[in-house]
Amino acid sequence: MTKQLNVGMVGYGFMARAHSNAWANVSHFFDTGYRPVLKAAAARNVSKLRHFAEQWGYESQESDWQAMIERKDIDAIDICVPNDLHAEIAIAAAKAGKMVLCEKPLARTEAEGKPMVDAVEQAGVPNMVWYNYRRVPAVTLIKNMVEAGRLGQIFHYRAKFLQDWTISPDVPQGGAATWRLDVEAAGSGVTGDLLAHCLDTAIWINGGITSLTAMTETFIKERVHAETGKKQAVGIDDAAAVLARFGNGSLGTFESTRYARGHKAGYTLEINGEKGSLAWDLHDLNRVQFFDHSIEGAQRGWTNILVTDGDHPYLGKWWVPGLIIGYEHSFTHQVADFLDGLRTGKPAAPTFRDALETNRICDAIIASGMSGKWVQL
Ligand code: SOE
C-alpha cells in the first residue's frame, strides 16, 4: 500500500523550486511505495512565500520554520535556505523526529556540520544532502562503469565547475539574491558552492581524498552589502584551483571560479585509467564520452554513449528510448532513491555523515588556500 509522506519546505528560492518539482512528480514515474504531498512551506518573507506556495500547490504556509517543525502532520523537513541556517533548522527538525533533507553543502564548515550529523543519528531519522549531480543518469553510468573495472587502475580525476556571474564589482554581497557572496551566510565562495559538487561526485566515484593543496583568490576585495548598503570586505573565495591525491593512488585536479567569462554552469569531469577514459559535460548531460583501449587498434577512438536507453540508470522510468531528459530529473532521481531507502531500510547517499566529508575537504581547500601548504586529510 502506498504511504503518504508530508513534506515541509523551508525556503522559496531556486532550490526550493527544484526540490518541490521533484517531490511533486516523483510518484508519477517511480514506484517507491510513497506518495509525497507538498503539505506546508515556511519562510519569513510572507509575500514571496505566498507566491511560491500557491504556484507549487503547497497546502499551507507558515511564516516561521519552528511552527512547521512542531506540526504533527509533517513527516519530512526540506531545507532550502542559505547555508548559515542549515544547522539550526536541521538540528531542531531531527529533535522533533522529522526526516531531514538539506540542500548542499551540509554546513558552512565541518565543525558546524558535525552536530547536524550527531542530531540526525541520535534521533535515528532518515537524512540526505542534495548533491544532485550524482543522479544525472550519465554520471551514474560513469560510476557504474568505473566500479565494474572498465577503466582499470585510475590515474587521473579532473573536474571543473565554471561560472561568470560575479565579474562585475556592482554585484552586491548578502541579501536574498546574493547571499552566496557573503561569507557569513555562505561559509565560503566557489569552494562550498560549486567545487563541493565536483568533490561529492569525485569521492563517490573514485574514493577518498588523502591530501591536497589549493590556490584560492578573491578578485574583488570589497562589495556593497545588500542589507546594510555599505561597502565591506569580501570574505569568500571567488576562484579555487586544487591538486589532490586520492587513496587509490590517482591524482585529482579541480578548478572552480565565478570569473570564467562565457561560462554559466560549466561542470565537466574526466577520468583517465589504464584501460580507458570517461568524460562528461553538464551542457550535454545525456552523453558519456568513452575511450575503450581494449578495442582493436584501427577501430579505437572516443565513443559517445547517448544515455537514454531503458537499461541506463533511471531511464527505464521515463519516456521511450532515445528521448532526452534534463537537470531537473536529477532531483527527482534523488527523491526516488531517498524514498526507496525508506522502504528498503538502506539509506540513500549522501547522508549527512557522507556529506560531512565533503565539508571536511572544503575546509582543507580554504585552509590550504590561505597557508599555501599541503593539507593531510
Ligand atoms: C550557484 O549559481 C548554483 O546555483 C549552485 O548553488 C548550485 O548548487 C549549482 O548546482 C548551480 O549553481
mmCIF file of C-alpha atoms and ligand atoms in Angstrom:
data_model
loop_
_atom_site.group_PDB
_atom_site.id
_atom_site.type_symbol
_atom_site.label_atom_id
_atom_site.label_comp_id
_atom_site.label_asym_id
_atom_site.label_seq_id
_atom_site.Cartn_x
_atom_site.Cartn_y
_atom_site.Cartn_z
ATOM 1 C CA MET A 1 0.000 0.000 0.000
ATOM 2 C CA THR A 2 1.306 3.447 -0.918
ATOM 3 C CA LYS A 3 2.094 5.631 2.098
ATOM 4 C CA GLN A 4 1.679 9.383 2.146
ATOM 5 C CA LEU A 5 4.778 11.423 3.060
ATOM 6 C CA ASN A 6 4.066 15.013 4.078
ATOM 7 C CA VAL A 7 6.792 17.451 3.097
ATOM 8 C CA GLY A 8 7.531 20.726 4.875
ATOM 9 C CA MET A 9 9.671 23.007 2.731
ATOM 10 C CA VAL A 10 11.804 25.763 4.284
ATOM 11 C CA GLY A 11 12.558 28.431 1.657
ATOM 12 C CA TYR A 12 11.107 29.580 -1.646
ATOM 13 C CA GLY A 13 14.078 30.232 -3.929
ATOM 14 C CA PHE A 14 15.628 28.436 -6.888
ATOM 15 C CA MET A 15 16.491 25.304 -4.915
ATOM 16 C CA ALA A 16 13.087 25.161 -3.229
ATOM 17 C CA ARG A 17 11.582 25.127 -6.734
ATOM 18 C CA ALA A 18 13.960 22.388 -7.936
ATOM 19 C CA HIS A 19 13.137 20.233 -4.893
ATOM 20 C CA SER A 20 9.388 20.933 -5.000
ATOM 21 C CA ASN A 21 9.303 19.851 -8.617
ATOM 22 C CA ALA A 22 10.975 16.577 -7.640
ATOM 23 C CA TRP A 23 8.654 15.908 -4.681
ATOM 24 C CA ALA A 24 5.650 16.719 -6.848
ATOM 25 C CA ASN A 25 6.434 14.430 -9.762
ATOM 26 C CA VAL A 26 8.402 11.510 -8.295
ATOM 27 C CA SER A 27 5.416 9.236 -7.687
ATOM 28 C CA HIS A 28 4.185 9.771 -11.241
ATOM 29 C CA PHE A 29 7.255 7.948 -12.513
ATOM 30 C CA PHE A 30 8.801 5.867 -9.709
ATOM 31 C CA ASP A 31 7.104 3.138 -7.659
ATOM 32 C CA THR A 32 8.706 3.758 -4.298
ATOM 33 C CA GLY A 33 5.802 2.879 -2.044
ATOM 34 C CA TYR A 34 5.467 6.561 -1.034
ATOM 35 C CA ARG A 35 3.438 9.473 -2.341
ATOM 36 C CA PRO A 36 4.939 12.813 -1.250
ATOM 37 C CA VAL A 37 2.468 15.594 -0.513
ATOM 38 C CA LEU A 38 3.508 19.275 -0.515
ATOM 39 C CA LYS A 39 1.992 19.893 2.890
ATOM 40 C CA ALA A 40 3.499 23.193 4.059
ATOM 41 C CA ALA A 41 6.051 25.823 3.062
ATOM 42 C CA ALA A 42 7.744 28.173 5.529
ATOM 43 C CA ALA A 43 9.623 31.454 5.074
ATOM 44 C CA ARG A 44 9.864 34.873 6.695
ATOM 45 C CA ASN A 45 9.068 36.859 3.553
ATOM 46 C CA VAL A 46 5.310 36.320 3.539
ATOM 47 C CA SER A 47 4.529 37.726 0.090
ATOM 48 C CA LYS A 48 7.284 35.710 -1.622
ATOM 49 C CA LEU A 49 6.193 32.662 0.374
ATOM 50 C CA ARG A 50 2.579 33.076 -0.718
ATOM 51 C CA HIS A 51 3.510 33.313 -4.383
ATOM 52 C CA PHE A 52 5.787 30.268 -4.132
ATOM 53 C CA ALA A 53 3.347 28.164 -2.109
ATOM 54 C CA GLU A 54 0.436 28.930 -4.441
ATOM 55 C CA GLN A 55 2.467 28.303 -7.581
ATOM 56 C CA TRP A 56 3.614 24.896 -6.358
ATOM 57 C CA GLY A 57 0.388 23.880 -4.678
ATOM 58 C CA TYR A 58 1.556 23.731 -1.052
ATOM 59 C CA GLU A 59 -1.463 23.056 1.140
ATOM 60 C CA SER A 60 -0.465 25.551 3.859
ATOM 61 C CA GLN A 61 2.042 28.270 4.755
ATOM 62 C CA GLU A 62 3.987 29.119 7.918
ATOM 63 C CA SER A 63 5.842 32.374 8.485
ATOM 64 C CA ASP A 64 8.374 30.682 10.730
ATOM 65 C CA TRP A 65 10.016 27.310 10.326
ATOM 66 C CA GLN A 66 9.763 26.458 14.044
ATOM 67 C CA ALA A 67 5.981 26.349 13.768
ATOM 68 C CA MET A 68 6.233 23.996 10.808
ATOM 69 C CA ILE A 69 8.632 21.691 12.617
ATOM 70 C CA GLU A 70 6.221 21.436 15.563
ATOM 71 C CA ARG A 71 3.375 20.303 13.347
ATOM 72 C CA LYS A 72 2.338 16.678 13.787
ATOM 73 C CA ASP A 73 1.235 16.392 10.170
ATOM 74 C CA ILE A 74 4.741 16.998 8.719
ATOM 75 C CA ASP A 75 6.979 13.953 8.127
ATOM 76 C CA ALA A 76 9.995 15.440 6.359
ATOM 77 C CA ILE A 77 11.655 18.849 6.509
ATOM 78 C CA ASP A 78 13.443 20.008 3.352
ATOM 79 C CA ILE A 79 15.955 22.839 3.964
ATOM 80 C CA CYS A 80 16.437 25.234 1.045
ATOM 81 C CA VAL A 81 17.724 28.375 2.738
ATOM 82 C CA PRO A 82 21.205 29.971 2.902
ATOM 83 C CA ASN A 83 23.936 27.834 4.438
ATOM 84 C CA ASP A 84 24.119 29.699 7.770
ATOM 85 C CA LEU A 85 20.592 28.499 8.618
ATOM 86 C CA HIS A 86 21.083 24.812 7.789
ATOM 87 C CA ALA A 87 22.410 23.705 11.182
ATOM 88 C CA GLU A 88 19.793 25.296 13.416
ATOM 89 C CA ILE A 89 16.879 24.061 11.322
ATOM 90 C CA ALA A 90 18.270 20.570 10.740
ATOM 91 C CA ILE A 91 19.040 20.003 14.422
ATOM 92 C CA ALA A 92 15.613 21.240 15.529
ATOM 93 C CA ALA A 93 13.895 19.104 12.877
ATOM 94 C CA ALA A 94 15.828 15.991 13.919
ATOM 95 C CA LYS A 95 14.990 16.601 17.590
ATOM 96 C CA ALA A 96 11.327 16.821 16.615
ATOM 97 C CA GLY A 97 11.680 13.399 14.992
ATOM 98 C CA LYS A 98 11.343 14.599 11.389
ATOM 99 C CA MET A 99 13.208 13.212 8.420
ATOM 100 C CA VAL A 100 15.647 15.893 7.298
ATOM 101 C CA LEU A 101 16.791 16.721 3.784
ATOM 102 C CA CYS A 102 19.265 19.558 3.394
ATOM 103 C CA GLU A 103 20.449 21.452 0.332
ATOM 104 C CA LYS A 104 24.224 21.258 -0.195
ATOM 105 C CA PRO A 105 26.664 21.976 1.301
ATOM 106 C CA LEU A 106 25.611 20.361 4.574
ATOM 107 C CA ALA A 107 27.022 23.303 6.557
ATOM 108 C CA ARG A 108 29.439 26.206 6.267
ATOM 109 C CA THR A 109 32.240 24.162 7.840
ATOM 110 C CA GLU A 110 32.892 20.655 9.096
ATOM 111 C CA ALA A 111 32.674 21.927 12.703
ATOM 112 C CA GLU A 112 29.205 23.295 12.052
ATOM 113 C CA GLY A 113 28.128 20.114 10.249
ATOM 114 C CA LYS A 114 29.247 17.689 12.967
ATOM 115 C CA PRO A 115 26.379 18.454 15.430
ATOM 116 C CA MET A 116 23.971 18.103 12.498
ATOM 117 C CA VAL A 117 25.255 14.580 11.896
ATOM 118 C CA ASP A 118 25.025 13.829 15.622
ATOM 119 C CA ALA A 119 21.457 15.171 15.763
ATOM 120 C CA VAL A 120 20.094 13.036 12.925
ATOM 121 C CA GLU A 121 21.975 9.958 14.097
ATOM 122 C CA GLN A 122 20.887 10.317 17.736
ATOM 123 C CA ALA A 123 17.295 10.866 16.656
ATOM 124 C CA GLY A 124 17.562 7.965 14.185
ATOM 125 C CA VAL A 125 15.822 9.966 11.466
ATOM 126 C CA PRO A 126 16.364 9.426 7.735
ATOM 127 C CA ASN A 127 18.535 12.190 6.280
ATOM 128 C CA MET A 128 20.097 13.202 2.996
ATOM 129 C CA VAL A 129 22.005 16.079 1.407
ATOM 130 C CA TRP A 130 21.065 17.230 -2.088
ATOM 131 C CA TYR A 131 24.157 16.614 -4.179
ATOM 132 C CA ASN A 132 22.015 16.128 -7.250
ATOM 133 C CA TYR A 133 24.637 15.641 -9.972
ATOM 134 C CA ARG A 134 25.268 12.062 -8.821
ATOM 135 C CA ARG A 135 21.829 11.294 -10.156
ATOM 136 C CA VAL A 136 22.309 12.561 -13.693
ATOM 137 C CA PRO A 137 21.993 9.164 -15.432
ATOM 138 C CA ALA A 138 25.202 9.700 -17.427
ATOM 139 C CA VAL A 139 27.143 10.401 -14.211
ATOM 140 C CA THR A 140 25.615 7.345 -12.532
ATOM 141 C CA LEU A 141 26.620 5.312 -15.587
ATOM 142 C CA ILE A 142 30.209 6.564 -15.198
ATOM 143 C CA LYS A 143 30.162 5.469 -11.556
ATOM 144 C CA ASN A 144 28.858 2.033 -12.590
ATOM 145 C CA MET A 145 31.485 1.657 -15.339
ATOM 146 C CA VAL A 146 34.352 2.611 -13.006
ATOM 147 C CA GLU A 147 33.012 0.226 -10.373
ATOM 148 C CA ALA A 148 32.808 -2.544 -12.981
ATOM 149 C CA GLY A 149 36.511 -2.001 -13.692
ATOM 150 C CA ARG A 150 36.103 -0.662 -17.240
ATOM 151 C CA LEU A 151 38.925 1.843 -16.689
ATOM 152 C CA GLY A 152 41.168 -0.464 -14.679
ATOM 153 C CA GLN A 153 43.553 1.413 -12.429
ATOM 154 C CA ILE A 154 42.635 5.090 -12.235
ATOM 155 C CA PHE A 155 45.414 7.617 -12.824
ATOM 156 C CA HIS A 156 43.623 10.961 -13.041
ATOM 157 C CA TYR A 157 40.349 12.536 -11.928
ATOM 158 C CA ARG A 158 39.776 16.025 -13.341
ATOM 159 C CA ALA A 159 36.786 18.272 -12.709
ATOM 160 C CA LYS A 160 35.809 21.903 -13.252
ATOM 161 C CA PHE A 161 32.789 23.999 -12.356
ATOM 162 C CA LEU A 162 32.909 27.389 -14.069
ATOM 163 C CA GLN A 163 30.596 30.411 -13.886
ATOM 164 C CA ASP A 164 30.873 34.117 -14.704
ATOM 165 C CA TRP A 165 28.075 35.889 -12.808
ATOM 166 C CA THR A 166 30.158 37.833 -10.263
ATOM 167 C CA ILE A 167 32.691 39.517 -12.530
ATOM 168 C CA SER A 168 31.085 42.946 -12.138
ATOM 169 C CA PRO A 169 32.077 44.838 -8.966
ATOM 170 C CA ASP A 170 28.483 46.125 -8.880
ATOM 171 C CA VAL A 171 27.146 42.730 -7.821
ATOM 172 C CA PRO A 172 26.453 43.126 -4.079
ATOM 173 C CA GLN A 173 27.071 40.607 -1.340
ATOM 174 C CA GLY A 174 24.462 39.423 1.171
ATOM 175 C CA GLY A 175 20.677 39.630 0.909
ATOM 176 C CA ALA A 176 18.253 37.138 -0.561
ATOM 177 C CA ALA A 177 19.686 37.103 -4.102
ATOM 178 C CA THR A 178 23.422 37.349 -3.446
ATOM 179 C CA TRP A 179 23.969 35.636 -0.104
ATOM 180 C CA ARG A 180 26.395 33.284 -1.872
ATOM 181 C CA LEU A 181 28.911 36.158 -1.900
ATOM 182 C CA ASP A 182 28.606 36.838 1.830
ATOM 183 C CA VAL A 183 30.980 34.694 3.857
ATOM 184 C CA GLU A 184 28.738 34.914 6.927
ATOM 185 C CA ALA A 185 25.807 33.373 5.065
ATOM 186 C CA ALA A 186 27.672 31.026 2.737
ATOM 187 C CA GLY A 187 30.750 29.967 4.721
ATOM 188 C CA SER A 188 32.909 30.007 1.603
ATOM 189 C CA GLY A 189 32.625 31.023 -2.035
ATOM 190 C CA VAL A 190 33.067 28.725 -5.008
ATOM 191 C CA THR A 191 34.550 26.039 -2.771
ATOM 192 C CA GLY A 192 31.340 25.274 -0.869
ATOM 193 C CA ASP A 193 29.002 26.263 -3.671
ATOM 194 C CA LEU A 194 30.498 24.693 -6.795
ATOM 195 C CA LEU A 195 33.615 22.707 -6.018
ATOM 196 C CA ALA A 196 31.580 20.856 -3.372
ATOM 197 C CA HIS A 197 29.568 19.304 -6.227
ATOM 198 C CA CYS A 198 32.756 18.218 -8.018
ATOM 199 C CA LEU A 199 34.155 16.788 -4.774
ATOM 200 C CA ASP A 200 30.978 14.910 -3.907
ATOM 201 C CA THR A 201 30.905 13.265 -7.338
ATOM 202 C CA ALA A 202 34.653 12.584 -7.213
ATOM 203 C CA ILE A 203 34.762 10.834 -3.847
ATOM 204 C CA TRP A 204 31.657 8.845 -4.767
ATOM 205 C CA ILE A 205 33.229 7.588 -7.999
ATOM 206 C CA ASN A 206 36.922 7.480 -7.119
ATOM 207 C CA GLY A 207 37.080 7.100 -3.328
ATOM 208 C CA GLY A 208 38.537 9.321 -0.615
ATOM 209 C CA ILE A 209 40.986 12.185 -0.959
ATOM 210 C CA THR A 210 44.022 11.846 1.290
ATOM 211 C CA SER A 211 45.852 15.150 0.781
ATOM 212 C CA LEU A 212 45.535 18.359 -1.185
ATOM 213 C CA THR A 213 46.938 21.776 -1.853
ATOM 214 C CA ALA A 214 44.952 24.717 -3.144
ATOM 215 C CA MET A 215 45.276 28.169 -4.603
ATOM 216 C CA THR A 216 42.311 30.456 -3.903
ATOM 217 C CA GLU A 217 41.670 34.061 -4.905
ATOM 218 C CA THR A 218 39.207 36.846 -4.182
ATOM 219 C CA PHE A 219 39.392 39.092 -7.235
ATOM 220 C CA ILE A 220 37.038 41.786 -5.978
ATOM 221 C CA LYS A 221 38.018 42.706 -2.452
ATOM 222 C CA GLU A 222 35.072 44.916 -1.443
ATOM 223 C CA ARG A 223 31.398 44.849 -2.349
ATOM 224 C CA VAL A 224 28.326 46.656 -1.107
ATOM 225 C CA HIS A 225 26.310 44.577 1.334
ATOM 226 C CA ALA A 226 22.696 44.318 0.107
ATOM 227 C CA GLU A 227 21.314 44.615 3.644
ATOM 228 C CA THR A 228 23.419 47.488 5.055
ATOM 229 C CA GLY A 229 24.063 49.351 1.787
ATOM 230 C CA LYS A 230 27.684 49.735 2.929
ATOM 231 C CA LYS A 231 30.850 48.554 1.211
ATOM 232 C CA GLN A 232 32.611 45.838 3.138
ATOM 233 C CA ALA A 233 35.427 43.360 2.649
ATOM 234 C CA VAL A 234 34.591 40.259 0.641
ATOM 235 C CA GLY A 235 35.379 37.148 2.659
ATOM 236 C CA ILE A 236 34.631 34.434 0.120
ATOM 237 C CA ASP A 237 36.878 32.728 -2.424
ATOM 238 C CA ASP A 238 35.997 33.767 -5.984
ATOM 239 C CA ALA A 239 38.138 31.033 -7.515
ATOM 240 C CA ALA A 240 39.888 27.887 -6.365
ATOM 241 C CA ALA A 241 42.347 25.521 -8.046
ATOM 242 C CA VAL A 242 43.151 22.292 -6.251
ATOM 243 C CA LEU A 243 45.692 19.486 -6.621
ATOM 244 C CA ALA A 244 44.720 16.354 -4.715
ATOM 245 C CA ARG A 245 45.794 12.787 -4.080
ATOM 246 C CA PHE A 246 43.178 10.043 -3.818
ATOM 247 C CA GLY A 247 43.536 6.999 -1.584
ATOM 248 C CA ASN A 248 43.621 4.766 -4.693
ATOM 249 C CA GLY A 249 46.843 6.431 -5.868
ATOM 250 C CA SER A 250 45.295 8.630 -8.553
ATOM 251 C CA LEU A 251 45.836 12.372 -8.894
ATOM 252 C CA GLY A 252 42.990 14.863 -8.818
ATOM 253 C CA THR A 253 42.793 18.347 -10.277
ATOM 254 C CA PHE A 254 39.789 20.538 -9.516
ATOM 255 C CA GLU A 255 39.009 24.066 -10.601
ATOM 256 C CA SER A 256 36.135 26.350 -9.818
ATOM 257 C CA THR A 257 35.543 30.015 -10.465
ATOM 258 C CA ARG A 258 32.838 32.637 -10.972
ATOM 259 C CA TYR A 259 35.203 34.571 -13.227
ATOM 260 C CA ALA A 260 35.295 32.365 -16.348
ATOM 261 C CA ARG A 261 33.654 34.721 -18.843
ATOM 262 C CA GLY A 262 31.173 32.840 -21.031
ATOM 263 C CA HIS A 263 30.551 30.015 -18.576
ATOM 264 C CA LYS A 264 27.247 29.826 -16.679
ATOM 265 C CA ALA A 265 27.322 26.326 -15.205
ATOM 266 C CA GLY A 266 30.303 24.661 -16.848
ATOM 267 C CA TYR A 267 30.592 21.444 -14.867
ATOM 268 C CA THR A 268 32.809 18.920 -16.629
ATOM 269 C CA LEU A 269 34.690 15.863 -15.457
ATOM 270 C CA GLU A 270 37.136 13.381 -16.973
ATOM 271 C CA ILE A 271 38.654 10.225 -15.568
ATOM 272 C CA ASN A 272 41.691 8.532 -17.092
ATOM 273 C CA GLY A 273 42.508 4.912 -16.328
ATOM 274 C CA GLU A 274 44.778 2.176 -17.572
ATOM 275 C CA LYS A 275 42.077 0.608 -19.783
ATOM 276 C CA GLY A 276 40.238 3.729 -20.892
ATOM 277 C CA SER A 277 38.864 7.165 -20.152
ATOM 278 C CA LEU A 278 35.421 8.597 -19.411
ATOM 279 C CA ALA A 279 34.240 12.183 -19.724
ATOM 280 C CA TRP A 280 31.032 14.146 -19.070
ATOM 281 C CA ASP A 281 29.817 17.705 -19.600
ATOM 282 C CA LEU A 282 26.741 19.158 -17.869
ATOM 283 C CA HIS A 283 25.885 21.081 -21.029
ATOM 284 C CA ASP A 284 25.496 17.787 -22.885
ATOM 285 C CA LEU A 285 24.271 15.935 -19.829
ATOM 286 C CA ASN A 286 22.800 12.890 -21.521
ATOM 287 C CA ARG A 287 26.128 11.834 -23.049
ATOM 288 C CA VAL A 288 29.126 9.926 -21.758
ATOM 289 C CA GLN A 289 32.335 10.049 -23.799
ATOM 290 C CA PHE A 290 34.188 6.752 -23.525
ATOM 291 C CA PHE A 291 37.594 5.737 -24.817
ATOM 292 C CA ASP A 292 37.929 1.955 -24.602
ATOM 293 C CA HIS A 293 41.527 0.898 -25.053
ATOM 294 C CA SER A 294 40.565 -2.776 -25.340
ATOM 295 C CA ILE A 295 39.072 -2.195 -28.791
ATOM 296 C CA GLU A 296 41.322 -3.327 -31.648
ATOM 297 C CA GLY A 297 43.781 -0.551 -32.700
ATOM 298 C CA ALA A 298 42.361 0.656 -36.025
ATOM 299 C CA GLN A 299 38.823 0.961 -34.642
ATOM 300 C CA ARG A 300 39.787 2.500 -31.358
ATOM 301 C CA GLY A 301 38.592 6.027 -30.566
ATOM 302 C CA TRP A 302 36.311 8.116 -28.393
ATOM 303 C CA THR A 303 32.758 6.783 -28.460
ATOM 304 C CA ASN A 304 29.839 8.855 -27.420
ATOM 305 C CA ILE A 305 27.166 6.994 -25.486
ATOM 306 C CA LEU A 306 23.752 8.638 -25.553
ATOM 307 C CA VAL A 307 22.441 7.725 -22.102
ATOM 308 C CA THR A 308 18.752 7.461 -22.929
ATOM 309 C CA ASP A 309 18.070 3.735 -23.141
ATOM 310 C CA GLY A 310 15.760 1.726 -20.932
ATOM 311 C CA ASP A 311 18.696 -0.107 -19.359
ATOM 312 C CA HIS A 312 20.558 3.093 -18.482
ATOM 313 C CA PRO A 313 20.301 4.286 -14.861
ATOM 314 C CA TYR A 314 16.819 5.706 -14.083
ATOM 315 C CA LEU A 315 15.868 5.974 -17.784
ATOM 316 C CA GLY A 316 13.522 2.995 -17.824
ATOM 317 C CA LYS A 317 11.151 5.049 -15.659
ATOM 318 C CA TRP A 318 10.827 7.972 -18.080
ATOM 319 C CA TRP A 319 9.772 8.090 -21.727
ATOM 320 C CA VAL A 320 10.803 5.730 -24.519
ATOM 321 C CA PRO A 321 14.430 5.050 -25.557
ATOM 322 C CA GLY A 322 16.155 7.980 -27.249
ATOM 323 C CA LEU A 323 14.176 10.748 -25.589
ATOM 324 C CA ILE A 324 16.368 13.018 -23.542
ATOM 325 C CA ILE A 325 15.882 14.287 -20.006
ATOM 326 C CA GLY A 326 17.379 17.266 -18.128
ATOM 327 C CA TYR A 327 18.766 18.911 -15.000
ATOM 328 C CA GLU A 328 15.529 18.721 -13.008
ATOM 329 C CA HIS A 329 15.361 14.947 -13.360
ATOM 330 C CA SER A 330 18.471 14.545 -11.205
ATOM 331 C CA PHE A 331 16.449 15.888 -8.252
ATOM 332 C CA THR A 332 13.542 13.549 -8.973
ATOM 333 C CA HIS A 333 16.008 10.646 -9.005
ATOM 334 C CA GLN A 334 17.394 11.772 -5.671
ATOM 335 C CA VAL A 335 13.920 11.813 -4.099
ATOM 336 C CA ALA A 336 13.153 8.427 -5.654
ATOM 337 C CA ASP A 337 16.303 6.974 -4.095
ATOM 338 C CA PHE A 338 15.501 8.593 -0.758
ATOM 339 C CA LEU A 339 12.024 7.042 -0.752
ATOM 340 C CA ASP A 340 13.407 3.684 -1.856
ATOM 341 C CA GLY A 341 15.789 3.939 1.096
ATOM 342 C CA LEU A 342 12.848 4.383 3.453
ATOM 343 C CA ARG A 343 11.218 1.280 2.047
ATOM 344 C CA THR A 344 14.310 -0.936 1.979
ATOM 345 C CA GLY A 345 15.974 0.433 5.124
ATOM 346 C CA LYS A 346 19.152 1.059 3.073
ATOM 347 C CA PRO A 347 19.579 4.851 3.303
ATOM 348 C CA ALA A 348 20.180 6.808 0.122
ATOM 349 C CA ALA A 349 23.516 8.598 -0.093
ATOM 350 C CA PRO A 350 24.857 11.100 0.554
ATOM 351 C CA THR A 351 23.618 11.050 4.129
ATOM 352 C CA PHE A 352 24.584 13.899 6.462
ATOM 353 C CA ARG A 353 27.584 11.818 7.529
ATOM 354 C CA ASP A 354 28.698 11.277 3.923
ATOM 355 C CA ALA A 355 28.310 14.976 3.140
ATOM 356 C CA LEU A 356 30.337 15.949 6.203
ATOM 357 C CA GLU A 357 33.356 14.513 4.401
ATOM 358 C CA THR A 358 32.816 16.987 1.545
ATOM 359 C CA ASN A 359 32.720 19.794 4.119
ATOM 360 C CA ARG A 360 35.998 18.463 5.564
ATOM 361 C CA ILE A 361 37.648 18.620 2.146
ATOM 362 C CA CYS A 362 36.251 22.132 1.533
ATOM 363 C CA ASP A 363 37.732 23.284 4.854
ATOM 364 C CA ALA A 364 41.096 21.852 3.817
ATOM 365 C CA ILE A 365 40.914 23.750 0.494
ATOM 366 C CA ILE A 366 40.217 27.044 2.248
ATOM 367 C CA ALA A 367 42.989 26.383 4.803
ATOM 368 C CA SER A 368 45.490 25.455 2.111
ATOM 369 C CA GLY A 369 44.484 28.465 0.020
ATOM 370 C CA MET A 370 45.452 30.645 2.974
ATOM 371 C CA SER A 371 48.613 28.841 4.052
ATOM 372 C CA GLY A 372 49.870 27.737 0.647
ATOM 373 C CA LYS A 373 50.668 24.344 2.230
ATOM 374 C CA TRP A 374 49.619 20.761 1.560
ATOM 375 C CA VAL A 375 46.928 19.509 3.947
ATOM 376 C CA GLN A 376 46.739 15.836 5.010
ATOM 377 C CA LEU A 377 43.178 14.632 5.372
HETATM 378 C C1 SOE B 1 25.221 28.727 -7.958
HETATM 379 O O1 SOE B 1 24.973 29.599 -9.016
HETATM 380 C C2 SOE B 1 24.489 27.396 -8.185
HETATM 381 O O2 SOE B 1 23.121 27.641 -8.245
HETATM 382 C C3 SOE B 1 24.801 26.422 -7.040
HETATM 383 O O3 SOE B 1 24.375 26.937 -5.792
HETATM 384 C C4 SOE B 1 24.152 25.080 -7.336
HETATM 385 O O4 SOE B 1 24.425 24.158 -6.313
HETATM 386 C C5 SOE B 1 24.703 24.575 -8.679
HETATM 387 O O5 SOE B 1 24.145 23.336 -8.990
HETATM 388 C C6 SOE B 1 24.415 25.558 -9.777
HETATM 389 O O6 SOE B 1 24.946 26.820 -9.413
#
